[in-house]
Coordinates of C-alpha atoms and ligand atoms in Angstrom, one line a residue:
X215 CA 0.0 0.0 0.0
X216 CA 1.1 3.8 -0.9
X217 CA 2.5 5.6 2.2
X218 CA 1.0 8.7 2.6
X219 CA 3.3 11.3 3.3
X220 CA 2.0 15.2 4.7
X221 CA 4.2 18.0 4.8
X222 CA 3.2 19.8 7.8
X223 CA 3.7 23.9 6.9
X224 CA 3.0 26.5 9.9
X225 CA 1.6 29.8 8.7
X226 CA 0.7 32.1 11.8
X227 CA 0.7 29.1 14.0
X228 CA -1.7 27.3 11.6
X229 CA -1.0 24.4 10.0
X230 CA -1.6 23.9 6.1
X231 CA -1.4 20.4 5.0
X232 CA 0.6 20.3 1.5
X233 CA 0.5 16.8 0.3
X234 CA 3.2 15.0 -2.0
X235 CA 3.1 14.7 -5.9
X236 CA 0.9 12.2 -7.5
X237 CA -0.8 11.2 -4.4
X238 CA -4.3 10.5 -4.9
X239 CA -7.0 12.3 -3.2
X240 CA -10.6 11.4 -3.5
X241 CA -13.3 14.0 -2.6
X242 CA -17.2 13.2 -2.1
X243 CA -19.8 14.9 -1.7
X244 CA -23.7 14.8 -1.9
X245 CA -23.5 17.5 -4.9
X246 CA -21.4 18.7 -7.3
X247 CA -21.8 21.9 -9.5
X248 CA -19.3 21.7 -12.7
X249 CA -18.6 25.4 -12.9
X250 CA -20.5 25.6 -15.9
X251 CA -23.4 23.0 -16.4
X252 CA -27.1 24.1 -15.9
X253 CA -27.9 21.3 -13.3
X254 CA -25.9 19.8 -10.3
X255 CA -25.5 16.6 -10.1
X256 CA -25.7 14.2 -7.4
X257 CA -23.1 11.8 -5.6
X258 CA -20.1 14.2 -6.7
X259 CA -16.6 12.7 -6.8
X260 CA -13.2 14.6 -7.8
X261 CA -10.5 12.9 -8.0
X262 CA -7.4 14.8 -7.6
X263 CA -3.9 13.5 -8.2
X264 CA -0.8 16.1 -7.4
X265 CA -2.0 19.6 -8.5
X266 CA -4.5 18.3 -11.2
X267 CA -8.2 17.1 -11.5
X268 CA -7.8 13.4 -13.2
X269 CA -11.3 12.7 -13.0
X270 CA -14.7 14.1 -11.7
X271 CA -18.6 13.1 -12.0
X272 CA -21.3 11.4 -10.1
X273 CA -20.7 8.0 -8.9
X274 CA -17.6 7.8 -10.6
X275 CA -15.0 4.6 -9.3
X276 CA -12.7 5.8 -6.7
X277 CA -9.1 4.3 -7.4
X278 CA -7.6 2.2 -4.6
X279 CA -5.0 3.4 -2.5
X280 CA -6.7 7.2 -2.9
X281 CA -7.0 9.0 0.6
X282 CA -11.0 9.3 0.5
X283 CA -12.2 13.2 2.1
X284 CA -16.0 12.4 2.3
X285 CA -17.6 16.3 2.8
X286 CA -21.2 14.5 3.7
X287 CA -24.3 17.1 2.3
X288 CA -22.6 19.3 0.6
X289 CA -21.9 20.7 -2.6
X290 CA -18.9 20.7 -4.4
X291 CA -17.8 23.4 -6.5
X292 CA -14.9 25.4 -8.5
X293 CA -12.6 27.4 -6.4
X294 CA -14.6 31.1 -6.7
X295 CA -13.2 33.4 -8.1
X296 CA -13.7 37.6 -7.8
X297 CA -12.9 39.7 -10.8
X298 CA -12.3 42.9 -8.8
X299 CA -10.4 43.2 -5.8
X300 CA -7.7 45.3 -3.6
X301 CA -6.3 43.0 -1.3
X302 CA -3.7 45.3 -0.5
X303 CA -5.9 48.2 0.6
X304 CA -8.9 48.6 2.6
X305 CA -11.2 51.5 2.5
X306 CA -14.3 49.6 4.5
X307 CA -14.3 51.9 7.7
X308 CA -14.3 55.7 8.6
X309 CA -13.3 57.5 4.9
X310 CA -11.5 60.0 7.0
X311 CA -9.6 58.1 8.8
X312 CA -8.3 55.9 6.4
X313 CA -7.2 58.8 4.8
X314 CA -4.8 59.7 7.5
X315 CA -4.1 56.2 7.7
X316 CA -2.8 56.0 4.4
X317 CA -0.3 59.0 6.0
X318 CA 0.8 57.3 8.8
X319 CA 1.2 53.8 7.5
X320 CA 4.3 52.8 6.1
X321 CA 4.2 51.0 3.2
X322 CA 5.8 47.7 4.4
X323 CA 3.4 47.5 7.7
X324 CA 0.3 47.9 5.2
X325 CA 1.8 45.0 2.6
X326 CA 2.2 43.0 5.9
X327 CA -1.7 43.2 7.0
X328 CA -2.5 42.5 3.3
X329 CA -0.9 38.9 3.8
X330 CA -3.9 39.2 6.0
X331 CA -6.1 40.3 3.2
X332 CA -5.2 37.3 1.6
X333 CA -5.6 34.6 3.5
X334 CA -9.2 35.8 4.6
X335 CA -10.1 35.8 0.8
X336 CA -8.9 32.1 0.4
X337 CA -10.2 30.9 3.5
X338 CA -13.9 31.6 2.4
X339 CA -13.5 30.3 -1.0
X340 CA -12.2 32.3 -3.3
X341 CA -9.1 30.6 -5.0
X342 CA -8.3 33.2 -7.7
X343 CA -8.6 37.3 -7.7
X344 CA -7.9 40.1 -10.2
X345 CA -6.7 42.7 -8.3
X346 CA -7.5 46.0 -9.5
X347 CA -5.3 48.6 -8.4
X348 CA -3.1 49.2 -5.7
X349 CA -1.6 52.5 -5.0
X350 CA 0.1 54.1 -1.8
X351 CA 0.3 57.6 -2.0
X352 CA 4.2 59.0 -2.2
X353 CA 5.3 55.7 -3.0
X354 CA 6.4 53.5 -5.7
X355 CA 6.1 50.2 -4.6
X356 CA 4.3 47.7 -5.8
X357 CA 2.7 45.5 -3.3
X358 CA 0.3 43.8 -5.5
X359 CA 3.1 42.1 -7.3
X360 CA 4.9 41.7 -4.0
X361 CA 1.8 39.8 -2.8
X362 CA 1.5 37.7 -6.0
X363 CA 4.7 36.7 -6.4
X364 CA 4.7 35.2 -2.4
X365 CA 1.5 33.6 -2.6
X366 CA 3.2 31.9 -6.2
X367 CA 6.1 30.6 -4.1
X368 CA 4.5 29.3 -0.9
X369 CA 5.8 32.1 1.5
X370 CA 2.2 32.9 2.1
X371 CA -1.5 31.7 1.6
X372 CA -3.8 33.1 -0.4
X373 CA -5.3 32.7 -3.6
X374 CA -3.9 33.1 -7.7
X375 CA -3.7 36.9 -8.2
X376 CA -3.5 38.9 -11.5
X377 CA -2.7 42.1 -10.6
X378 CA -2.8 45.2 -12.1
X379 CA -0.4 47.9 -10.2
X380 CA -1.7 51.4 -10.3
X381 CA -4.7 52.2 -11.9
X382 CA -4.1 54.3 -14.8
X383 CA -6.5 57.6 -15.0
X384 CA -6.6 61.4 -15.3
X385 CA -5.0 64.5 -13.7
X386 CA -8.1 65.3 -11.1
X387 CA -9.5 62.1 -11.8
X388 CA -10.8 59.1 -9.5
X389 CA -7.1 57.3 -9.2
X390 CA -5.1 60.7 -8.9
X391 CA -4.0 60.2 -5.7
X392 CA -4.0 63.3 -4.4
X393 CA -7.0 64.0 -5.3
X394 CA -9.1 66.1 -2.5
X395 CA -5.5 67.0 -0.7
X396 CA -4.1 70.8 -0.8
X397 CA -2.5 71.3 -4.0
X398 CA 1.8 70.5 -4.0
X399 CA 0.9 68.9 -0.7
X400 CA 3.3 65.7 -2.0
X401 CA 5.5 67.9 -4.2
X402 CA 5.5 67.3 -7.9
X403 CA 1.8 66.3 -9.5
X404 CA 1.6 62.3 -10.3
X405 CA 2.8 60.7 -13.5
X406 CA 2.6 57.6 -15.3
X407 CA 4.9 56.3 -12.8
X408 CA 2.2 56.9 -10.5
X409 CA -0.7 56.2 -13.4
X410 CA -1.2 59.4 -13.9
X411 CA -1.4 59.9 -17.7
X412 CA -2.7 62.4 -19.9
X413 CA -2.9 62.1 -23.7
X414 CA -2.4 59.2 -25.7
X415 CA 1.4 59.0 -25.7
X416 CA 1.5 59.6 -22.2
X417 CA -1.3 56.4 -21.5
X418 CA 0.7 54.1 -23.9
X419 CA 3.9 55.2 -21.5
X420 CA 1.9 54.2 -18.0
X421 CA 0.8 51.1 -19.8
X422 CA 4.4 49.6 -20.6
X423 CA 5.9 51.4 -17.1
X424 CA 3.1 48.7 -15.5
X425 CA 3.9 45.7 -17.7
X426 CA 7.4 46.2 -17.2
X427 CA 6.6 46.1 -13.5
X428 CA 4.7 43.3 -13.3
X429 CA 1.1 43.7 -14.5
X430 CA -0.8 41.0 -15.7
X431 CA -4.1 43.2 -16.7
X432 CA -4.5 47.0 -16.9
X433 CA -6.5 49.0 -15.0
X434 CA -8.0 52.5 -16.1
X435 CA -10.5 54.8 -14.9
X436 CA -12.7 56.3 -17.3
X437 CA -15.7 57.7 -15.7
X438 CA -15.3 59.6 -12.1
X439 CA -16.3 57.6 -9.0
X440 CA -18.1 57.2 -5.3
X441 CA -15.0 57.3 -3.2
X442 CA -13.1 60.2 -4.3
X443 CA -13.2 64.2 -3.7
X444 CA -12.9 66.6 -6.5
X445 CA -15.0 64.6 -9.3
X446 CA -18.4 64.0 -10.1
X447 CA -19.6 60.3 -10.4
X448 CA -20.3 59.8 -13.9
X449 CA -18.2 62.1 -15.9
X450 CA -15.8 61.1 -18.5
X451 CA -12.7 61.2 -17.4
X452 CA -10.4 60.2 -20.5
X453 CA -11.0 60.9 -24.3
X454 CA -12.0 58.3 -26.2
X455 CA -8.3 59.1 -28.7
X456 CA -7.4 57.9 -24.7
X457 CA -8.8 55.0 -24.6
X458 CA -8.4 53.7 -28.2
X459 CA -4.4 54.2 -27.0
X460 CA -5.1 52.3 -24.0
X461 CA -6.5 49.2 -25.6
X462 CA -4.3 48.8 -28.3
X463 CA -1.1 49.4 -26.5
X464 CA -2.5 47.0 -23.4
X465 CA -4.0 44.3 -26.0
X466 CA -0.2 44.7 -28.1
X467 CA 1.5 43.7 -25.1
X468 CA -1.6 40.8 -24.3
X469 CA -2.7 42.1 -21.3
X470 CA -6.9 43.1 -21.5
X471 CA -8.5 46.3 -20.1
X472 CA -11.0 46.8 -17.4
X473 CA -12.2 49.9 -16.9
X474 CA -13.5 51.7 -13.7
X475 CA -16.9 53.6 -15.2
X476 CA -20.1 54.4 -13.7
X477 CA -20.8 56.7 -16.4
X478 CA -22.8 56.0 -19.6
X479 CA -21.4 58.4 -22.3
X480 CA -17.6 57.0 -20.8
X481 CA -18.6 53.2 -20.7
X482 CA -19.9 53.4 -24.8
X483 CA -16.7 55.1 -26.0
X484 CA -15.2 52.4 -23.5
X485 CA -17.0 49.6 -25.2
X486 CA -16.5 51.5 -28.8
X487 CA -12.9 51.2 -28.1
X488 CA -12.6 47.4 -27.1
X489 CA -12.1 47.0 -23.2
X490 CA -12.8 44.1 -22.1
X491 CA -14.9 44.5 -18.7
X492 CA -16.7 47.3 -17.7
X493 CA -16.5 47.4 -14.0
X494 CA -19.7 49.1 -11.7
X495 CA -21.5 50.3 -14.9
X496 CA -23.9 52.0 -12.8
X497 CA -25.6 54.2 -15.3
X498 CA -25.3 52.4 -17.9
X499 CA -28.7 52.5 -20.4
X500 CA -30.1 49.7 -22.1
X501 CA -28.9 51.1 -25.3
X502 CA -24.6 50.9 -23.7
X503 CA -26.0 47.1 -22.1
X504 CA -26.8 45.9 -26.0
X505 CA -23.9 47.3 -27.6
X506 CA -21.6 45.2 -24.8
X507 CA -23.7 42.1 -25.7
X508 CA -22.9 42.7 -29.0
X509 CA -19.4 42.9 -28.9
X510 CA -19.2 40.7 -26.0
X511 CA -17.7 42.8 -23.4
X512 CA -17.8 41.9 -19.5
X513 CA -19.7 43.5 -16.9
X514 CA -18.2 43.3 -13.9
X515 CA -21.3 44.9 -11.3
X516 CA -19.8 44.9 -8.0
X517 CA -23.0 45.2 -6.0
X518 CA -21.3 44.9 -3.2
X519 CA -19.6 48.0 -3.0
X520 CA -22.7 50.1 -3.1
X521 CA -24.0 47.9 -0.8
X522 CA -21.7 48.7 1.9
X523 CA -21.7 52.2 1.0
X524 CA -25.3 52.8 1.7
X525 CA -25.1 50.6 5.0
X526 CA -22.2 52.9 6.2
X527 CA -23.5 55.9 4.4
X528 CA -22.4 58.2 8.0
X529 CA -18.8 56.6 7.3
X530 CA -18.2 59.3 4.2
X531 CA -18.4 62.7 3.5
X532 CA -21.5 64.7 2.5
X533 CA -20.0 64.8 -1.4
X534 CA -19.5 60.8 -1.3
X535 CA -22.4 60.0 0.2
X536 CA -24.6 62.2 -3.1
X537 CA -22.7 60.4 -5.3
X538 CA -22.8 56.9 -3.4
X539 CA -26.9 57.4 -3.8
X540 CA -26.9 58.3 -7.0
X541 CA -25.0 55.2 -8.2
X542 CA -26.7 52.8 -5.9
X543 CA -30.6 54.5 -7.2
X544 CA -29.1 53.4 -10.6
X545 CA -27.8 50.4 -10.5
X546 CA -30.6 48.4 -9.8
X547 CA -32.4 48.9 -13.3
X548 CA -28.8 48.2 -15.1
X549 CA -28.0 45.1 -13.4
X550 CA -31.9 43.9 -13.9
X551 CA -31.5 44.9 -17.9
X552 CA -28.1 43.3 -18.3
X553 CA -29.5 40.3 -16.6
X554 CA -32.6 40.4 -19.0
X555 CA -30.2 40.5 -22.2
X556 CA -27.8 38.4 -21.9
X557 CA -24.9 40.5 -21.4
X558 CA -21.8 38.6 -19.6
X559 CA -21.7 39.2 -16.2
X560 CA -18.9 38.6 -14.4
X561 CA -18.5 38.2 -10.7
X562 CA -16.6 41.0 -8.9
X563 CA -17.1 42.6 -5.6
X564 CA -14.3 45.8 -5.1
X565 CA -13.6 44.2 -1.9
X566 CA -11.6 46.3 0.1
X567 CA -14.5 49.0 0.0
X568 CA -15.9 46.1 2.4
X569 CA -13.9 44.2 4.8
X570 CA -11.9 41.8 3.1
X571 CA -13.6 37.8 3.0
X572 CA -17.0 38.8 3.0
X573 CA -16.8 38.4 -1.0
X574 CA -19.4 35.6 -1.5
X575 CA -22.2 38.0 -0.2
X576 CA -22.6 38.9 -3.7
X577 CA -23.9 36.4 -4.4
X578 CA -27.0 36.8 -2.9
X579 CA -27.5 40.6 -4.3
X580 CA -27.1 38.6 -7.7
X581 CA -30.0 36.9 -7.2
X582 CA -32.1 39.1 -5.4
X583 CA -31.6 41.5 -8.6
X584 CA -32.7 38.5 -10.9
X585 CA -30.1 36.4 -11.7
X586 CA -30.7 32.4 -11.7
X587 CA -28.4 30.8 -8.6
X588 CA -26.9 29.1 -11.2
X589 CA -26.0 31.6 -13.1
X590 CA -24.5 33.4 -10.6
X591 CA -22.2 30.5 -9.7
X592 CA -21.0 30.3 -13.2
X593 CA -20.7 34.2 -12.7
X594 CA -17.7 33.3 -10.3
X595 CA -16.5 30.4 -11.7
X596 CA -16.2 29.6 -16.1
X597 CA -17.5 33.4 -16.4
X598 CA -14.5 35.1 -14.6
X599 CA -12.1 32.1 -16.1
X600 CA -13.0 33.5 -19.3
X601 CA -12.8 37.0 -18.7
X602 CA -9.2 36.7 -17.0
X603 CA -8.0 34.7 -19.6
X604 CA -7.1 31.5 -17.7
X605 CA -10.3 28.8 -18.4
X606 CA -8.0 26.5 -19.8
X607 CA -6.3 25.9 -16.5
X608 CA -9.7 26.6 -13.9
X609 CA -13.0 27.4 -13.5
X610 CA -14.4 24.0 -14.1
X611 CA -13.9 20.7 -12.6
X612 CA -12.5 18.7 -15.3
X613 CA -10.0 16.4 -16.2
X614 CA -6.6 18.5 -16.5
X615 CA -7.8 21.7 -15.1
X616 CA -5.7 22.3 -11.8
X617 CA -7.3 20.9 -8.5
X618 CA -9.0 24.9 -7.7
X619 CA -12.0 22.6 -5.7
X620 CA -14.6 24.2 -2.6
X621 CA -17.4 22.5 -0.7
X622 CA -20.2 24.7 0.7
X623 CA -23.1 23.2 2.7
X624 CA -26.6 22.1 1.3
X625 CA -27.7 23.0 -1.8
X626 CA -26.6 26.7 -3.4
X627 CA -28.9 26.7 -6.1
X628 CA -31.5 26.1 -3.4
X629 CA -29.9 28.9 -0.6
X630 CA -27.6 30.7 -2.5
X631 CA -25.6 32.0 0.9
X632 CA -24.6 28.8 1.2
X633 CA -22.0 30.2 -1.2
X634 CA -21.2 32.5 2.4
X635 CA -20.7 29.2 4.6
X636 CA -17.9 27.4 2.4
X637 CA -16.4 24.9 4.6
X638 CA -13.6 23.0 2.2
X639 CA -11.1 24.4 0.2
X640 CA -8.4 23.1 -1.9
X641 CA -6.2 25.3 -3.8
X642 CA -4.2 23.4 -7.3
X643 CA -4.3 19.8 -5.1
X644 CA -3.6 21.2 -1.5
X645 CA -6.0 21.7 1.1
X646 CA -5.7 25.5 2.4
X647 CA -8.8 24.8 4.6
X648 CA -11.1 22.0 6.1
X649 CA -13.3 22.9 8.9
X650 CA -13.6 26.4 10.6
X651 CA -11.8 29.5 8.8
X652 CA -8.2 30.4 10.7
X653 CA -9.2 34.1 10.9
X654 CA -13.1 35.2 11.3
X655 CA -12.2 38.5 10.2
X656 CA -9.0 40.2 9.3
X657 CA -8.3 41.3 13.5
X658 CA -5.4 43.4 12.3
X659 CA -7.7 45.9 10.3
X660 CA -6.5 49.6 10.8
X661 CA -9.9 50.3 11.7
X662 CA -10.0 48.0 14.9
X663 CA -13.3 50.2 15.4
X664 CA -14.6 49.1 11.9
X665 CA -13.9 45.4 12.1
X666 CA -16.2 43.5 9.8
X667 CA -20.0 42.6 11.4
X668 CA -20.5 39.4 12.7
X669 CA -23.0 38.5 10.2
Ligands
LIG807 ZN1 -12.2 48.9 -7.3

């Protein structure tokens, strides 16, 4: 008989259990959702062997000598996946005191509670992110790439990242960060070091300063947004010569667009111009929701960032919160008409805005806004594989696809927050989690005050 051999590997004092190449794991479960089927079906098995899926179905033969991990009545399910995130930030408490954070906190001690970030995303399911923008105002590092490149070798846990460095935008615009400070207060004004870019040479130059850096997508923001100062919500904010620039210097260098936009009149030249996911989309008419059917572009809805908003709404300042209602009175119609058409939704959240590893709760704003629970699934698993570029490695549980497998209790096409209860996770063939989460909530928040509800 095999011997079974565990590494043992102690991250903060908990123990991840890393299991040796071509070992056989069988996992069972009473359900199992494909990632991209219509149905479940019963009596799931996955059979995993090193970092791959060698075989998966119902009532399928398990081979001998295979460690068997029987998860009872639940259902088993692609590693999630959330198209938009900034686990290196977090702007879920008091707006103005995150803003002084941002002063005090050095650089290093913020990349050190985003290992934190991290491991909270992981632990409830989510195996892969695309992290959209990380900036520290005055500074030049690059902690998404920092974080990626750990989690990649095994210093850390926490799930596949494509990262996207700065967010590239406009002088005065939503990513400028010092945006809403006293003019000079940092010395000279941002550049495309900073993604600060104005013109189409100057957009082409932040795009291959980020690739060079270590982007794996590009970021831009072409409409204004909620949680900045000096610009309205859903004004342009680069000129469509801009964005034509953007896309073909970004797609060039095969790296695709997604574009911060609330706007309408932004998010048509957006789609006119080829991005590949509009992200928010807010006011977007029915008219901008057919032309992205049409030419296939993602909408990425992140409900959950309005959400939070509007439950914190004393958190921000009188000018956030206008714009914060505006966006969320609008939304509702644009999600429910995307829905209606057809338009490809992917699943992203923004968290950060909200307290990192709460992420599955969009789940259930997906549905209550119309979408099927099983489309929403897909949403967050062969949806988001698509729109990051990587469905020939995950998304679905098939033969070949790299062992990205979760198990959540009951039935989610029945209760769709059981996508909130995930109890199992297994990251390409290792388990990162079986039983209770390590960390309820991240404890080492700057805003101890803020700290993420209990529900
Ligand atoms: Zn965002």
């Amino acid at each position: 008989m095999k011997i079974t051999r565990y590494v043992a590997v102690v991250f903060f004092g908990v123990a991840v259990l890393a299991h040796a190449a071509n070992e056989l794991i069988a996992l069972k479960a009473a359900r199992m959702f494909d990632g991209k089927s219509n149905t479940l079906v019963q009596n799931g098995v996955l059979v995993v062997e090193g970092d791959k899926i060698v075989d998966a179905g119902s009532n399928i033969p398990i081979p001998a000598g295979a460690q068997v991990i029987d998860l009872g009545d639940s259902t088993l399910c692609p590693g999630f996946m959330d198209a938009h995130t900034h686990l290196t930030l977090d702007f879920s408490g008091d707006y103005n005191q995150r803003r002084l954070n941002e002063l005090d906190l050095n650089v290093s001690e913020q990349a050190i509670i985003a290992t934190a970030h991290a491991r909270a995303t992981i632990e409830s399911g989510f195996t892969t992110v695309r992290d959209l923008g990380s900036r520290f105002i005055g500074s030049h590092e690059f902690v998404d790439v920092a974080l990626r490149n750990s989690i990649n070798k095994g210093v850390i846990v926490g799930p596949r990242m494509l990262v996207a460095t700065k967010g590239i935008g406009a002088t005065g615009g939503h990513f400028d960060p010092t945006n809403g400070f006293r003019d000079f207060l940092f010395g000279l004004e941002p550049d495309y070091t900073d993604g600060i870019a104005n013109g189409p040479d100057d957009i082409r130059k932040a795009v291959r300063f980020e690739v060079k850096n270590g982007a794996d997508v590009i970021k831009a923001a072409v409409s204004g947004g909620v949680l900045s100062l000096t610009d309205e919500v859903d004004t342009p904010q680069l000129t469509s010569a801009e964005m034509v620039a953007l896309v073909d210097e970004s797609h060039r260098l095969r790296k695709k667009v997604a574009v911060h936009c609330h706007g309408d009149q932004p998010a048509r030249e957006a789609i006119e111009a080829g991005v590949d996911s509009i992200e928010h989309g807010s006011f977007m008419k029915l008219e901008t929701l057919t032309m992205m059917k049409k030419k296939g572009t993602f909408l990425t809805p992140t409900l959950m960032a309005t959400e939070w908003i509007m439950g914190k709404i004393d958190n921000y300042p009188a000018a956030l919160q206008a714009k914060a209602k505006a966006a969320a009175a609008a939304r509702t119609e644009m999600f429910r008409n995307a829905v209606k058409i057809g338009v490809k939704i992917s699943f992203g959240t923004d968290a950060a805005v909200y307290p990192h590893g709460q992420n599955a709760k969009e789940f259930r704003l997906m549905v209550d806004l119309g979408m099927a629970p099983i489309d929403a699934l897909k949403s967050a698993t062969s949806t988001d594989a698509e729109l990051l570029g990587i469905r020939q490695k995950v998304g679905t549980l098939e033969k070949e696809k790299l062992a990205d497998v979760i198990a959540m209790p009951g039935d989610p096409t029945a209760d769709i927050t059981a996508t909130e209860r995930v109890s199992f996770v297994m990251k390409e063939g290792k388990i990162i989690r079986q039983g209770p989460p390590s960390l309820q909530k991240v404890e080492n928040t700057p805003f101890p005050e803020q700290a993420a509800p209990a529900d």
